[in-house]
Amino acid sequence: VLSGVKAGLVSADVLRREQQELRKHERNNKHLEEESRHTATVFRDKSGRRRDLARERLEQRQKAAAEAERDEQYARWGKGLAQDRQQQQNVEDAIKEMQKPLARYIDDQDLDRMLREQEREGDPMADLIKKRKAKENKEKKEKPRYNGPAPPLNRFNIWPGHRWDGVDRSNGFEQQRFARIANKKAVQELAYKWSVEDM
């Protein structure tokens, strides 16, 4: 039997001897039982080396913090950095406006500046203001633009760069595409006119 005792019909002497041996064996293992009750569990990896669980937990927490920070940064980028700055600016402007009195008078400098900076349609002085702003922004280097005859159309309406010499070096695909589109439109228009001719 698994417990070490004999199976089947056993005399009382044999049974008593076996029980004494079992008790003796249990007494011998009692100190091991006490020691193992208060010891910490040893975790090992596949190769048999001890694992340092505290260090692993710390590394896992650091990794989770770095991942959360990266996710938060991507979420911020996903919303748009310029939009975020604009929203913060709007909140600051709203707070500043809330601190002002409700009634605004003619000598309010913020209102005057805001009204002057607005561009209105049909304003005869708008060109002069744009030129003045362009002079003020001269410090900012602006990339040179293409100055030449109007370039041929392309699919994306991209204006050529300033280093372009104006020569079309394509294989003619875009011209063929535009011709097909124009031909399709013309055929559709002709078919429509023909279908409603008798009405």
CSV table of C-alpha atoms in Angstrom, one decimal:
chain,number,residue,atom,x,y,z
A,1,VAL,CA,0.0,0.0,0.0
A,2,LEU,CA,1.2,3.6,-0.6
A,3,SER,CA,1.3,4.4,3.1
A,4,GLY,CA,3.9,1.5,3.7
A,5,VAL,CA,1.7,-0.9,5.6
A,6,LYS,CA,1.0,-4.4,4.5
A,7,ALA,CA,-2.2,-5.2,2.7
A,8,GLY,CA,-4.6,-8.0,3.4
A,9,LEU,CA,-5.2,-10.0,6.6
A,10,VAL,CA,-2.6,-8.8,9.1
A,11,SER,CA,-2.0,-9.9,12.7
A,12,ALA,CA,-2.3,-7.4,15.6
A,13,ASP,CA,1.5,-7.6,16.3
A,14,VAL,CA,2.4,-6.7,12.7
A,15,LEU,CA,-0.2,-3.9,12.7
A,16,ARG,CA,1.1,-2.5,16.0
A,17,ARG,CA,4.8,-2.6,14.8
A,18,GLU,CA,3.8,-0.8,11.6
A,19,GLN,CA,2.0,1.9,13.5
A,20,GLN,CA,5.0,2.4,15.8
A,21,GLU,CA,7.3,2.7,12.8
A,22,LEU,CA,4.9,5.3,11.2
A,23,ARG,CA,4.9,7.4,14.4
A,24,LYS,CA,8.7,7.2,14.7
A,25,HIS,CA,9.0,8.3,11.1
A,26,GLU,CA,6.5,11.2,11.7
A,27,ARG,CA,8.5,12.3,14.8
A,28,ASN,CA,11.7,12.2,12.8
A,29,ASN,CA,10.1,14.4,10.1
A,30,LYS,CA,8.4,16.8,12.6
A,31,HIS,CA,11.3,19.3,12.7
A,32,LEU,CA,11.4,19.4,8.9
A,33,GLU,CA,7.7,20.1,8.9
A,34,GLU,CA,8.1,23.0,11.3
A,35,GLU,CA,11.0,24.4,9.3
A,36,SER,CA,9.2,24.2,6.1
A,37,ARG,CA,6.1,25.8,7.5
A,38,HIS,CA,7.9,29.2,8.2
A,39,THR,CA,10.1,29.3,5.1
A,40,ALA,CA,9.3,31.3,2.0
A,41,THR,CA,8.6,29.5,-1.2
A,42,VAL,CA,11.5,29.3,-3.6
A,43,PHE,CA,10.5,29.9,-7.2
A,44,ARG,CA,12.8,28.7,-10.0
A,45,ASP,CA,12.9,29.2,-13.7
A,46,LYS,CA,13.2,26.5,-16.3
A,47,SER,CA,16.9,26.2,-16.0
A,48,GLY,CA,16.7,25.7,-12.2
A,49,ARG,CA,18.0,29.1,-11.1
A,50,ARG,CA,16.2,31.0,-8.3
A,51,ARG,CA,13.9,33.8,-9.4
A,52,ASP,CA,13.9,37.1,-7.7
A,53,LEU,CA,10.2,37.9,-7.6
A,54,ALA,CA,10.6,41.4,-6.0
A,55,ARG,CA,13.0,42.5,-8.7
A,56,GLU,CA,10.7,41.0,-11.4
A,57,ARG,CA,7.7,42.9,-10.0
A,58,LEU,CA,9.7,46.1,-9.9
A,59,GLU,CA,10.8,45.6,-13.5
A,60,GLN,CA,7.2,44.8,-14.5
A,61,ARG,CA,6.0,48.0,-12.8
A,62,GLN,CA,8.6,50.1,-14.5
A,63,LYS,CA,7.7,48.5,-17.9
A,64,ALA,CA,4.0,49.2,-17.3
A,65,ALA,CA,4.8,52.8,-16.3
A,66,ALA,CA,6.9,53.3,-19.5
A,67,GLU,CA,4.2,51.7,-21.6
A,68,ALA,CA,1.5,53.9,-20.0
A,69,GLU,CA,3.6,57.0,-20.6
A,70,ARG,CA,4.1,56.0,-24.3
A,71,ASP,CA,0.4,55.3,-24.7
A,72,GLU,CA,-0.4,58.7,-23.2
A,73,GLN,CA,2.1,60.3,-25.5
A,74,TYR,CA,0.6,58.6,-28.6
A,75,ALA,CA,-2.9,59.6,-27.4
A,76,ARG,CA,-1.7,63.2,-27.2
A,77,TRP,CA,-0.1,62.9,-30.6
A,78,GLY,CA,-3.3,61.3,-32.0
A,79,LYS,CA,-5.4,64.3,-30.9
A,80,GLY,CA,-2.9,66.7,-32.4
A,81,LEU,CA,-0.3,68.8,-30.7
A,82,ALA,CA,-1.4,72.0,-32.5
A,83,GLN,CA,-5.0,71.4,-31.6
A,84,ASP,CA,-4.0,70.8,-28.0
A,85,ARG,CA,-2.1,74.1,-27.9
A,86,GLN,CA,-5.0,75.9,-29.5
A,87,GLN,CA,-7.4,74.4,-26.9
A,88,GLN,CA,-5.2,75.5,-24.1
A,89,GLN,CA,-4.9,79.0,-25.6
A,90,ASN,CA,-8.7,79.2,-26.0
A,91,VAL,CA,-9.1,78.2,-22.3
A,92,GLU,CA,-6.6,80.9,-21.2
A,93,ASP,CA,-8.3,83.5,-23.4
A,94,ALA,CA,-11.7,82.5,-21.9
A,95,ILE,CA,-10.4,82.8,-18.3
A,96,LYS,CA,-8.9,86.2,-19.2
A,97,GLU,CA,-12.2,87.3,-20.7
A,98,MET,CA,-14.1,86.1,-17.6
A,99,GLN,CA,-12.0,88.3,-15.3
A,100,LYS,CA,-12.9,91.4,-17.3
A,101,PRO,CA,-16.1,93.3,-16.6
A,102,LEU,CA,-19.2,92.5,-18.6
A,103,ALA,CA,-19.5,95.9,-20.1
A,104,ARG,CA,-16.8,96.8,-22.6
A,105,TYR,CA,-16.1,100.4,-23.4
A,106,ILE,CA,-14.6,102.1,-26.4
A,107,ASP,CA,-11.2,102.5,-24.7
A,108,ASP,CA,-10.8,98.7,-24.2
A,109,GLN,CA,-7.4,97.9,-25.7
A,110,ASP,CA,-7.9,94.1,-26.0
A,111,LEU,CA,-11.2,94.6,-27.9
A,112,ASP,CA,-9.6,97.1,-30.1
A,113,ARG,CA,-6.6,94.9,-30.9
A,114,MET,CA,-8.9,91.9,-31.6
A,115,LEU,CA,-11.1,93.9,-34.0
A,116,ARG,CA,-8.0,95.3,-35.8
A,117,GLU,CA,-6.6,91.8,-36.3
A,118,GLN,CA,-9.7,90.4,-37.9
A,119,GLU,CA,-9.7,90.1,-41.7
A,120,ARG,CA,-12.9,91.1,-43.3
A,121,GLU,CA,-14.0,90.3,-46.8
A,122,GLY,CA,-13.9,93.3,-49.1
A,123,ASP,CA,-11.6,95.3,-46.8
A,124,PRO,CA,-9.6,97.8,-49.0
A,125,MET,CA,-6.8,97.9,-46.4
A,126,ALA,CA,-6.4,94.1,-46.1
A,127,ASP,CA,-3.6,94.0,-48.8
A,128,LEU,CA,-1.7,96.7,-46.9
A,129,ILE,CA,-2.0,94.8,-43.6
A,130,LYS,CA,-0.8,91.6,-45.3
A,131,LYS,CA,2.2,93.4,-46.8
A,132,ARG,CA,3.0,94.8,-43.3
A,133,LYS,CA,2.7,91.4,-41.7
A,134,ALA,CA,4.9,89.9,-44.5
A,135,LYS,CA,7.6,92.5,-43.7
A,136,GLU,CA,7.4,91.7,-40.0
A,137,ASN,CA,7.8,88.0,-40.7
A,138,LYS,CA,10.9,88.5,-42.9
A,139,GLU,CA,13.0,87.0,-40.1
A,140,LYS,CA,11.3,83.6,-40.8
A,141,LYS,CA,13.0,82.0,-43.8
A,142,GLU,CA,10.4,81.0,-46.3
A,143,LYS,CA,11.2,78.4,-48.9
A,144,PRO,CA,11.4,79.9,-52.5
A,145,ARG,CA,8.5,79.0,-54.8
A,146,TYR,CA,8.3,78.1,-58.5
A,147,ASN,CA,8.1,81.2,-60.6
A,148,GLY,CA,7.4,80.3,-64.2
A,149,PRO,CA,4.7,79.3,-66.6
A,150,ALA,CA,1.7,77.4,-65.3
A,151,PRO,CA,2.8,73.8,-64.9
A,152,PRO,CA,0.7,71.0,-66.3
A,153,LEU,CA,-2.0,69.6,-64.0
A,154,ASN,CA,-1.3,66.6,-61.9
A,155,ARG,CA,-3.5,64.2,-59.9
A,156,PHE,CA,-2.7,65.9,-56.6
A,157,ASN,CA,-2.6,69.6,-57.6
A,158,ILE,CA,0.9,69.8,-56.3
A,159,TRP,CA,2.8,73.0,-57.3
A,160,PRO,CA,6.3,72.3,-58.5
A,161,GLY,CA,9.3,73.2,-56.4
A,162,HIS,CA,11.6,76.2,-57.0
A,163,ARG,CA,14.3,74.1,-58.6
A,164,TRP,CA,12.0,72.7,-61.3
A,165,ASP,CA,13.0,73.7,-64.8
A,166,GLY,CA,9.5,73.3,-66.2
A,167,VAL,CA,10.2,70.2,-68.3
A,168,ASP,CA,7.6,67.4,-68.0
A,169,ARG,CA,9.6,64.1,-67.8
A,170,SER,CA,6.7,61.9,-67.0
A,171,ASN,CA,5.6,58.9,-69.2
A,172,GLY,CA,2.3,60.6,-70.0
A,173,PHE,CA,0.1,58.6,-67.6
A,174,GLU,CA,-1.5,61.7,-66.0
A,175,GLN,CA,-2.3,63.3,-69.3
A,176,GLN,CA,-3.9,60.0,-70.5
A,177,ARG,CA,-5.8,59.8,-67.2
A,178,PHE,CA,-7.2,63.3,-67.5
A,179,ALA,CA,-8.1,62.7,-71.1
A,180,ARG,CA,-10.0,59.5,-70.1
A,181,ILE,CA,-11.9,61.4,-67.4
A,182,ALA,CA,-12.8,64.2,-69.8
A,183,ASN,CA,-13.9,61.7,-72.5
A,184,LYS,CA,-16.1,59.8,-70.0
A,185,LYS,CA,-17.8,63.0,-68.9
A,186,ALA,CA,-18.3,64.1,-72.5
A,187,VAL,CA,-19.8,60.7,-73.5
A,188,GLN,CA,-22.1,60.8,-70.4
A,189,GLU,CA,-23.3,64.3,-71.2
A,190,LEU,CA,-23.8,63.4,-74.9
A,191,ALA,CA,-25.8,60.3,-73.9
A,192,TYR,CA,-28.0,62.4,-71.5
A,193,LYS,CA,-28.7,65.0,-74.2
A,194,TRP,CA,-29.5,62.3,-76.7
A,195,SER,CA,-31.9,60.6,-74.3
A,196,VAL,CA,-33.9,63.8,-73.5
A,197,GLU,CA,-33.8,65.2,-77.1
A,198,ASP,CA,-37.4,64.3,-78.1
A,199,MET,CA,-39.0,65.6,-74.9
